[in-house]
């Protein structure tokens, strides 16, 4: 989907987690956890050596492929930004934006409806022009790296559904924001930021119930061998959950993933079927511990707060930069001011510049929360080796051993080395609490650890 547009309607998807996913009921996780030679508990357990030993279990060609995939993503972020910026500038320079506004003005005299009538062709033009890049990024490249399981038809269907969702939510957002600009004068940017946060929160609230099921089938996880220990862990951590959900992410990809979504009663923890099929009990438990961490630590509410501050910065920048640009080029682009809907491509361009530049900030916010959830998961599930094993599986699509600057700039989750180091450090500090059998012998169901 278009980048600038993605920013405009950032509200839509970010808390809904992965939309990526054929429903199969989950079989017993057959794989067994194999702990590398340097990692079993011993009196002279070495965190760094154990971390290296875990990382060394990944074959060199697999690591090279995952690095290439992830690093290619850095350039794609830049290309997404540049292509959408070029499209927005094209809409302004060709005065196509002004012409769409005039056409909308002939259809209806009501300003709110003009905004809506303008928005539909605007979204279509943008989606069509960005389609080649979307196709490469979402379909061709995903197949090249063997991450996608979708036929072209299935993929295209998801794109069309995504576009329809974006059209509805985007139309609401744009109409609300223009109404604010037209009515509230100079303080519009403060109210615009507040309205955006409210729209973001509403989207996060409805996403698990109304949006995510458009892409995947969600079923309650029934296997008591998986479900019971998870619900026990939930109770132990004060989470009043009675259900855990599974989604059919394998419909779209081979990626292992889980997420927590929703709030104020719509919250749920979902494991995807790839995770259930490819992972050991230890890995599933530590993943659930991580997701519960997001819940217990109120990450969704903190996200809303963070985006509130970020949006205030974004709209403050927008207010200043819109006036600056319109003073210079407003006449040439035939835009009559900030209340004129033809200004939309310019606003989208300026917002995309702001969000592009502040990506390391939002990545760091997210990465910090993910690290907190990792620590929570280690304490809750007590499966440091399961944690290390799942971190490596996430290395299918995320570079495992980045440099610190690279991690700061590009990672919205900690890199594999950071996560495994935390797991091995937890293990070293808890050696006396870890029962040898529950860690060493593969597949042993997790018993309560011996309390010192
Ligand atoms: Zn997480």
PDB file of N, CA and C in Angstrom, residues 50-128:
ATOM      1  N   UNK A  50      27.133 -18.905  25.152  1.00  0.00           N
ATOM      2  CA  UNK A  50      25.848 -19.556  24.888  1.00  0.00           C
ATOM      3  C   UNK A  50      25.097 -18.838  23.767  1.00  0.00           C
ATOM      4  N   UNK A  51      25.157 -17.480  23.782  1.00  0.00           N
ATOM      5  CA  UNK A  51      24.504 -16.700  22.724  1.00  0.00           C
ATOM      6  C   UNK A  51      25.134 -17.015  21.370  1.00  0.00           C
ATOM      7  N   UNK A  52      26.472 -17.015  21.336  1.00  0.00           N
ATOM      8  CA  UNK A  52      27.170 -17.359  20.086  1.00  0.00           C
ATOM      9  C   UNK A  52      26.804 -18.761  19.613  1.00  0.00           C
ATOM     10  N   UNK A  53      26.703 -19.688  20.565  1.00  0.00           N
ATOM     11  CA  UNK A  53      26.394 -21.074  20.205  1.00  0.00           C
ATOM     12  C   UNK A  53      25.007 -21.176  19.575  1.00  0.00           C
ATOM     13  N   UNK A  54      24.056 -20.422  20.142  1.00  0.00           N
ATOM     14  CA  UNK A  54      22.707 -20.407  19.549  1.00  0.00           C
ATOM     15  C   UNK A  54      22.751 -19.816  18.147  1.00  0.00           C
ATOM     16  N   UNK A  55      23.438 -18.666  17.998  1.00  0.00           N
ATOM     17  CA  UNK A  55      23.489 -18.015  16.682  1.00  0.00           C
ATOM     18  C   UNK A  55      24.204 -18.896  15.653  1.00  0.00           C
ATOM     19  N   UNK A  56      25.174 -19.680  16.125  1.00  0.00           N
ATOM     20  CA  UNK A  56      25.946 -20.531  15.212  1.00  0.00           C
ATOM     21  C   UNK A  56      25.136 -21.714  14.678  1.00  0.00           C
ATOM     22  N   UNK A  57      23.964 -21.955  15.268  1.00  0.00           N
ATOM     23  CA  UNK A  57      23.154 -23.077  14.768  1.00  0.00           C
ATOM     24  C   UNK A  57      22.448 -22.739  13.450  1.00  0.00           C
ATOM     25  N   UNK A  58      22.489 -21.439  13.081  1.00  0.00           N
ATOM     26  CA  UNK A  58      21.856 -21.048  11.808  1.00  0.00           C
ATOM     27  C   UNK A  58      22.854 -21.248  10.671  1.00  0.00           C
ATOM     28  N   UNK A  59      22.514 -22.044   9.653  1.00  0.00           N
ATOM     29  CA  UNK A  59      23.432 -22.264   8.539  1.00  0.00           C
ATOM     30  C   UNK A  59      23.776 -20.951   7.831  1.00  0.00           C
ATOM     31  N   UNK A  60      25.035 -20.859   7.340  1.00  0.00           N
ATOM     32  CA  UNK A  60      25.517 -19.598   6.759  1.00  0.00           C
ATOM     33  C   UNK A  60      24.649 -19.115   5.596  1.00  0.00           C
ATOM     34  N   UNK A  61      24.191 -20.029   4.739  1.00  0.00           N
ATOM     35  CA  UNK A  61      23.416 -19.581   3.571  1.00  0.00           C
ATOM     36  C   UNK A  61      22.057 -19.020   4.000  1.00  0.00           C
ATOM     37  N   UNK A  62      21.508 -19.619   5.065  1.00  0.00           N
ATOM     38  CA  UNK A  62      20.214 -19.143   5.558  1.00  0.00           C
ATOM     39  C   UNK A  62      20.355 -17.746   6.164  1.00  0.00           C
ATOM     40  N   UNK A  63      21.456 -17.557   6.890  1.00  0.00           N
ATOM     41  CA  UNK A  63      21.688 -16.259   7.512  1.00  0.00           C
ATOM     42  C   UNK A  63      21.903 -15.194   6.436  1.00  0.00           C
ATOM     43  N   UNK A  64      22.673 -15.572   5.387  1.00  0.00           N
ATOM     44  CA  UNK A  64      22.947 -14.609   4.317  1.00  0.00           C
ATOM     45  C   UNK A  64      21.640 -14.198   3.637  1.00  0.00           C
ATOM     46  N   UNK A  65      20.735 -15.173   3.449  1.00  0.00           N
ATOM     47  CA  UNK A  65      19.466 -14.872   2.789  1.00  0.00           C
ATOM     48  C   UNK A  65      18.616 -13.940   3.644  1.00  0.00           C
ATOM     49  N   UNK A  66      18.571 -14.223   4.942  1.00  0.00           N
ATOM     50  CA  UNK A  66      17.768 -13.389   5.829  1.00  0.00           C
ATOM     51  C   UNK A  66      18.343 -11.975   5.930  1.00  0.00           C
ATOM     52  N   UNK A  67      19.681 -11.858   5.983  1.00  0.00           N
ATOM     53  CA  UNK A  67      20.322 -10.536   6.009  1.00  0.00           C
ATOM     54  C   UNK A  67      19.968  -9.757   4.752  1.00  0.00           C
ATOM     55  N   UNK A  68      20.067 -10.450   3.591  1.00  0.00           N
ATOM     56  CA  UNK A  68      19.798  -9.772   2.319  1.00  0.00           C
ATOM     57  C   UNK A  68      18.348  -9.299   2.269  1.00  0.00           C
ATOM     58  N   UNK A  69      17.448 -10.137   2.755  1.00  0.00           N
ATOM     59  CA  UNK A  69      16.026  -9.769   2.764  1.00  0.00           C
ATOM     60  C   UNK A  69      15.801  -8.529   3.621  1.00  0.00           C
ATOM     61  N   UNK A  70      16.348  -8.557   4.819  1.00  0.00           N
ATOM     62  CA  UNK A  70      16.085  -7.469   5.749  1.00  0.00           C
ATOM     63  C   UNK A  70      16.765  -6.166   5.321  1.00  0.00           C
ATOM     64  N   UNK A  71      18.004  -6.281   4.845  1.00  0.00           N
ATOM     65  CA  UNK A  71      18.722  -5.077   4.412  1.00  0.00           C
ATOM     66  C   UNK A  71      18.062  -4.476   3.172  1.00  0.00           C
ATOM     67  N   UNK A  72      17.547  -5.330   2.291  1.00  0.00           N
ATOM     68  CA  UNK A  72      16.796  -4.831   1.136  1.00  0.00           C
ATOM     69  C   UNK A  72      15.612  -3.987   1.592  1.00  0.00           C
ATOM     70  N   UNK A  73      15.060  -4.363   2.747  1.00  0.00           N
ATOM     71  CA  UNK A  73      13.935  -3.617   3.318  1.00  0.00           C
ATOM     72  C   UNK A  73      14.301  -2.177   3.653  1.00  0.00           C
ATOM     73  N   UNK A  74      15.574  -1.923   4.026  1.00  0.00           N
ATOM     74  CA  UNK A  74      15.984  -0.545   4.319  1.00  0.00           C
ATOM     75  C   UNK A  74      15.789   0.317   3.076  1.00  0.00           C
ATOM     76  N   UNK A  75      16.254  -0.218   1.925  1.00  0.00           N
ATOM     77  CA  UNK A  75      16.158   0.537   0.673  1.00  0.00           C
ATOM     78  C   UNK A  75      14.719   0.685   0.231  1.00  0.00           C
ATOM     79  N   UNK A  76      13.928  -0.360   0.510  1.00  0.00           N
ATOM     80  CA  UNK A  76      12.523  -0.270   0.123  1.00  0.00           C
ATOM     81  C   UNK A  76      11.806   0.849   0.875  1.00  0.00           C
ATOM     82  N   UNK A  77      12.186   1.056   2.143  1.00  0.00           N
ATOM     83  CA  UNK A  77      11.572   2.160   2.885  1.00  0.00           C
ATOM     84  C   UNK A  77      11.852   3.475   2.170  1.00  0.00           C
ATOM     85  N   UNK A  78      13.092   3.622   1.702  1.00  0.00           N
ATOM     86  CA  UNK A  78      13.454   4.841   0.986  1.00  0.00           C
ATOM     87  C   UNK A  78      12.688   4.946  -0.326  1.00  0.00           C
ATOM     88  N   UNK A  79      12.631   3.850  -1.088  1.00  0.00           N
ATOM     89  CA  UNK A  79      11.925   3.870  -2.369  1.00  0.00           C
ATOM     90  C   UNK A  79      10.441   4.145  -2.190  1.00  0.00           C
ATOM     91  N   UNK A  80       9.832   3.527  -1.167  1.00  0.00           N
ATOM     92  CA  UNK A  80       8.412   3.788  -0.883  1.00  0.00           C
ATOM     93  C   UNK A  80       8.189   5.279  -0.676  1.00  0.00           C
ATOM     94  N   UNK A  81       9.069   5.856   0.116  1.00  0.00           N
ATOM     95  CA  UNK A  81       8.967   7.276   0.415  1.00  0.00           C
ATOM     96  C   UNK A  81       9.131   8.115  -0.852  1.00  0.00           C
ATOM     97  N   UNK A  82      10.187   7.819  -1.639  1.00  0.00           N
ATOM     98  CA  UNK A  82      10.461   8.620  -2.832  1.00  0.00           C
ATOM     99  C   UNK A  82       9.361   8.493  -3.874  1.00  0.00           C
ATOM    100  N   UNK A  83       8.868   7.270  -4.080  1.00  0.00           N
ATOM    101  CA  UNK A  83       7.829   7.062  -5.092  1.00  0.00           C
ATOM    102  C   UNK A  83       6.553   7.798  -4.695  1.00  0.00           C
ATOM    103  N   UNK A  84       6.154   7.697  -3.417  1.00  0.00           N
ATOM    104  CA  UNK A  84       4.919   8.381  -3.036  1.00  0.00           C
ATOM    105  C   UNK A  84       5.115   9.896  -3.079  1.00  0.00           C
ATOM    106  N   UNK A  85       6.315  10.363  -2.714  1.00  0.00           N
ATOM    107  CA  UNK A  85       6.578  11.806  -2.799  1.00  0.00           C
ATOM    108  C   UNK A  85       6.470  12.270  -4.248  1.00  0.00           C
ATOM    109  N   UNK A  86       7.009  11.486  -5.186  1.00  0.00           N
ATOM    110  CA  UNK A  86       6.961  11.851  -6.610  1.00  0.00           C
ATOM    111  C   UNK A  86       5.513  11.902  -7.097  1.00  0.00           C
ATOM    112  N   UNK A  87       4.692  10.952  -6.635  1.00  0.00           N
ATOM    113  CA  UNK A  87       3.289  10.939  -7.058  1.00  0.00           C
ATOM    114  C   UNK A  87       2.559  12.180  -6.534  1.00  0.00           C
ATOM    115  N   UNK A  88       2.792  12.508  -5.267  1.00  0.00           N
ATOM    116  CA  UNK A  88       2.134  13.686  -4.683  1.00  0.00           C
ATOM    117  C   UNK A  88       2.547  14.961  -5.421  1.00  0.00           C
ATOM    118  N   UNK A  89       3.854  15.090  -5.680  1.00  0.00           N
ATOM    119  CA  UNK A  89       4.333  16.270  -6.408  1.00  0.00           C
ATOM    120  C   UNK A  89       3.732  16.321  -7.803  1.00  0.00           C
ATOM    121  N   UNK A  90       3.622  15.150  -8.431  1.00  0.00           N
ATOM    122  CA  UNK A  90       3.015  15.073  -9.766  1.00  0.00           C
ATOM    123  C   UNK A  90       1.571  15.553  -9.748  1.00  0.00           C
ATOM    124  N   UNK A  91       0.818  15.140  -8.731  1.00  0.00           N
ATOM    125  CA  UNK A  91      -0.587  15.561  -8.612  1.00  0.00           C
ATOM    126  C   UNK A  91      -0.697  17.081  -8.459  1.00  0.00           C
ATOM    127  N   UNK A  92       0.287  17.677  -7.754  1.00  0.00           N
ATOM    128  CA  UNK A  92       0.257  19.119  -7.535  1.00  0.00           C
ATOM    129  C   UNK A  92       0.708  19.874  -8.782  1.00  0.00           C
ATOM    130  N   UNK A  93       1.864  19.478  -9.322  1.00  0.00           N
ATOM    131  CA  UNK A  93       2.456  20.188 -10.471  1.00  0.00           C
ATOM    132  C   UNK A  93       1.571  20.131 -11.706  1.00  0.00           C
ATOM    133  N   UNK A  94       0.922  18.982 -11.942  1.00  0.00           N
ATOM    134  CA  UNK A  94       0.059  18.834 -13.116  1.00  0.00           C
ATOM    135  C   UNK A  94      -1.288  19.513 -12.894  1.00  0.00           C
ATOM    136  N   UNK A  95      -1.493  20.005 -11.680  1.00  0.00           N
ATOM    137  CA  UNK A  95      -2.764  20.613 -11.245  1.00  0.00           C
ATOM    138  C   UNK A  95      -3.938  19.631 -11.320  1.00  0.00           C
ATOM    139  N   UNK A  96      -3.596  18.357 -11.381  1.00  0.00           N
ATOM    140  CA  UNK A  96      -4.643  17.331 -11.380  1.00  0.00           C
ATOM    141  C   UNK A  96      -5.434  17.412 -10.079  1.00  0.00           C
ATOM    142  N   UNK A  97      -4.731  17.705  -8.986  1.00  0.00           N
ATOM    143  CA  UNK A  97      -5.394  17.820  -7.695  1.00  0.00           C
ATOM    144  C   UNK A  97      -6.445  18.929  -7.740  1.00  0.00           C
ATOM    145  N   UNK A  98      -6.069  20.074  -8.310  1.00  0.00           N
ATOM    146  CA  UNK A  98      -7.019  21.189  -8.414  1.00  0.00           C
ATOM    147  C   UNK A  98      -8.193  20.825  -9.316  1.00  0.00           C
ATOM    148  N   UNK A  99      -7.908  20.066 -10.383  1.00  0.00           N
ATOM    149  CA  UNK A  99      -8.992  19.685 -11.297  1.00  0.00           C
ATOM    150  C   UNK A  99      -9.969  18.703 -10.640  1.00  0.00           C
ATOM    151  N   UNK A 100      -9.448  17.787  -9.831  1.00  0.00           N
ATOM    152  CA  UNK A 100     -10.350  16.853  -9.120  1.00  0.00           C
ATOM    153  C   UNK A 100     -11.242  17.649  -8.161  1.00  0.00           C
ATOM    154  N   UNK A 101     -10.654  18.670  -7.505  1.00  0.00           N
ATOM    155  CA  UNK A 101     -11.450  19.501  -6.603  1.00  0.00           C
ATOM    156  C   UNK A 101     -12.562  20.239  -7.354  1.00  0.00           C
ATOM    157  N   UNK A 102     -12.229  20.747  -8.556  1.00  0.00           N
ATOM    158  CA  UNK A 102     -13.260  21.452  -9.324  1.00  0.00           C
ATOM    159  C   UNK A 102     -14.384  20.513  -9.735  1.00  0.00           C
ATOM    160  N   UNK A 103     -13.997  19.314 -10.125  1.00  0.00           N
ATOM    161  CA  UNK A 103     -14.985  18.289 -10.490  1.00  0.00           C
ATOM    162  C   UNK A 103     -15.881  17.972  -9.274  1.00  0.00           C
ATOM    163  N   UNK A 104     -15.248  17.823  -8.096  1.00  0.00           N
ATOM    164  CA  UNK A 104     -16.018  17.540  -6.873  1.00  0.00           C
ATOM    165  C   UNK A 104     -16.963  18.696  -6.555  1.00  0.00           C
ATOM    166  N   UNK A 105     -16.514  19.919  -6.815  1.00  0.00           N
ATOM    167  CA  UNK A 105     -17.326  21.113  -6.562  1.00  0.00           C
ATOM    168  C   UNK A 105     -18.544  21.174  -7.465  1.00  0.00           C
ATOM    169  N   UNK A 106     -18.415  20.637  -8.695  1.00  0.00           N
ATOM    170  CA  UNK A 106     -19.568  20.621  -9.612  1.00  0.00           C
ATOM    171  C   UNK A 106     -20.599  19.581  -9.195  1.00  0.00           C
ATOM    172  N   UNK A 107     -20.116  18.495  -8.539  1.00  0.00           N
ATOM    173  CA  UNK A 107     -21.031  17.425  -8.131  1.00  0.00           C
ATOM    174  C   UNK A 107     -21.858  17.782  -6.912  1.00  0.00           C
ATOM    175  N   UNK A 108     -21.262  18.513  -5.969  1.00  0.00           N
ATOM    176  CA  UNK A 108     -21.987  18.869  -4.747  1.00  0.00           C
ATOM    177  C   UNK A 108     -21.494  20.200  -4.201  1.00  0.00           C
ATOM    178  N   UNK A 109     -22.411  20.924  -3.570  1.00  0.00           N
ATOM    179  CA  UNK A 109     -22.027  22.217  -3.009  1.00  0.00           C
ATOM    180  C   UNK A 109     -21.562  22.069  -1.559  1.00  0.00           C
ATOM    181  N   UNK A 110     -21.872  20.894  -0.958  1.00  0.00           N
ATOM    182  CA  UNK A 110     -21.507  20.731   0.453  1.00  0.00           C
ATOM    183  C   UNK A 110     -20.041  20.369   0.603  1.00  0.00           C
ATOM    184  N   UNK A 111     -19.358  21.138   1.454  1.00  0.00           N
ATOM    185  CA  UNK A 111     -17.905  20.997   1.599  1.00  0.00           C
ATOM    186  C   UNK A 111     -17.489  19.585   2.045  1.00  0.00           C
ATOM    187  N   UNK A 112     -18.242  19.036   3.026  1.00  0.00           N
ATOM    188  CA  UNK A 112     -17.889  17.706   3.532  1.00  0.00           C
ATOM    189  C   UNK A 112     -17.982  16.648   2.452  1.00  0.00           C
ATOM    190  N   UNK A 113     -19.028  16.757   1.624  1.00  0.00           N
ATOM    191  CA  UNK A 113     -19.193  15.786   0.541  1.00  0.00           C
ATOM    192  C   UNK A 113     -18.145  15.997  -0.542  1.00  0.00           C
ATOM    193  N   UNK A 114     -17.772  17.248  -0.781  1.00  0.00           N
ATOM    194  CA  UNK A 114     -16.694  17.519  -1.746  1.00  0.00           C
ATOM    195  C   UNK A 114     -15.406  16.820  -1.318  1.00  0.00           C
ATOM    196  N   UNK A 115     -15.151  16.858  -0.004  1.00  0.00           N
ATOM    197  CA  UNK A 115     -13.954  16.199   0.519  1.00  0.00           C
ATOM    198  C   UNK A 115     -14.000  14.707   0.211  1.00  0.00           C
ATOM    199  N   UNK A 116     -15.165  14.111   0.431  1.00  0.00           N
ATOM    200  CA  UNK A 116     -15.345  12.677   0.174  1.00  0.00           C
ATOM    201  C   UNK A 116     -15.205  12.363  -1.315  1.00  0.00           C
ATOM    202  N   UNK A 117     -15.848  13.185  -2.147  1.00  0.00           N
ATOM    203  CA  UNK A 117     -15.813  12.977  -3.601  1.00  0.00           C
ATOM    204  C   UNK A 117     -14.380  13.147  -4.128  1.00  0.00           C
ATOM    205  N   UNK A 118     -13.623  14.042  -3.529  1.00  0.00           N
ATOM    206  CA  UNK A 118     -12.224  14.221  -3.914  1.00  0.00           C
ATOM    207  C   UNK A 118     -11.391  13.018  -3.505  1.00  0.00           C
ATOM    208  N   UNK A 119     -11.654  12.508  -2.306  1.00  0.00           N
ATOM    209  CA  UNK A 119     -10.796  11.473  -1.712  1.00  0.00           C
ATOM    210  C   UNK A 119     -10.784  10.174  -2.521  1.00  0.00           C
ATOM    211  N   UNK A 120     -11.935   9.785  -3.099  1.00  0.00           N
ATOM    212  CA  UNK A 120     -12.020   8.498  -3.803  1.00  0.00           C
ATOM    213  C   UNK A 120     -11.077   8.431  -5.021  1.00  0.00           C
ATOM    214  N   UNK A 121     -11.165   9.395  -5.976  1.00  0.00           N
ATOM    215  CA  UNK A 121     -10.209   9.337  -7.094  1.00  0.00           C
ATOM    216  C   UNK A 121      -8.763   9.528  -6.649  1.00  0.00           C
ATOM    217  N   UNK A 122      -8.569  10.363  -5.621  1.00  0.00           N
ATOM    218  CA  UNK A 122      -7.218  10.576  -5.094  1.00  0.00           C
ATOM    219  C   UNK A 122      -6.596   9.244  -4.653  1.00  0.00           C
ATOM    220  N   UNK A 123      -7.367   8.474  -3.879  1.00  0.00           N
ATOM    221  CA  UNK A 123      -6.878   7.185  -3.377  1.00  0.00           C
ATOM    222  C   UNK A 123      -6.633   6.206  -4.527  1.00  0.00           C
ATOM    223  N   UNK A 124      -7.535   6.210  -5.523  1.00  0.00           N
ATOM    224  CA  UNK A 124      -7.394   5.296  -6.655  1.00  0.00           C
ATOM    225  C   UNK A 124      -6.155   5.614  -7.485  1.00  0.00           C
ATOM    226  N   UNK A 125      -5.973   6.897  -7.810  1.00  0.00           N
ATOM    227  CA  UNK A 125      -4.806   7.312  -8.603  1.00  0.00           C
ATOM    228  C   UNK A 125      -3.526   6.892  -7.884  1.00  0.00           C
ATOM    229  N   UNK A 126      -3.501   7.159  -6.568  1.00  0.00           N
ATOM    230  CA  UNK A 126      -2.308   6.839  -5.788  1.00  0.00           C
ATOM    231  C   UNK A 126      -2.035   5.333  -5.759  1.00  0.00           C
ATOM    232  N   UNK A 127      -3.093   4.539  -5.557  1.00  0.00           N
ATOM    233  CA  UNK A 127      -2.914   3.085  -5.472  1.00  0.00           C
ATOM    234  C   UNK A 127      -2.470   2.500  -6.806  1.00  0.00           C
ATOM    235  N   UNK A 128      -3.031   3.033  -7.901  1.00  0.00           N
ATOM    236  CA  UNK A 128      -2.675   2.505  -9.229  1.00  0.00           C
ATOM    237  C   UNK A 128      -1.220   2.847  -9.565  1.00  0.00           C
TER     238      UNK A 128
END
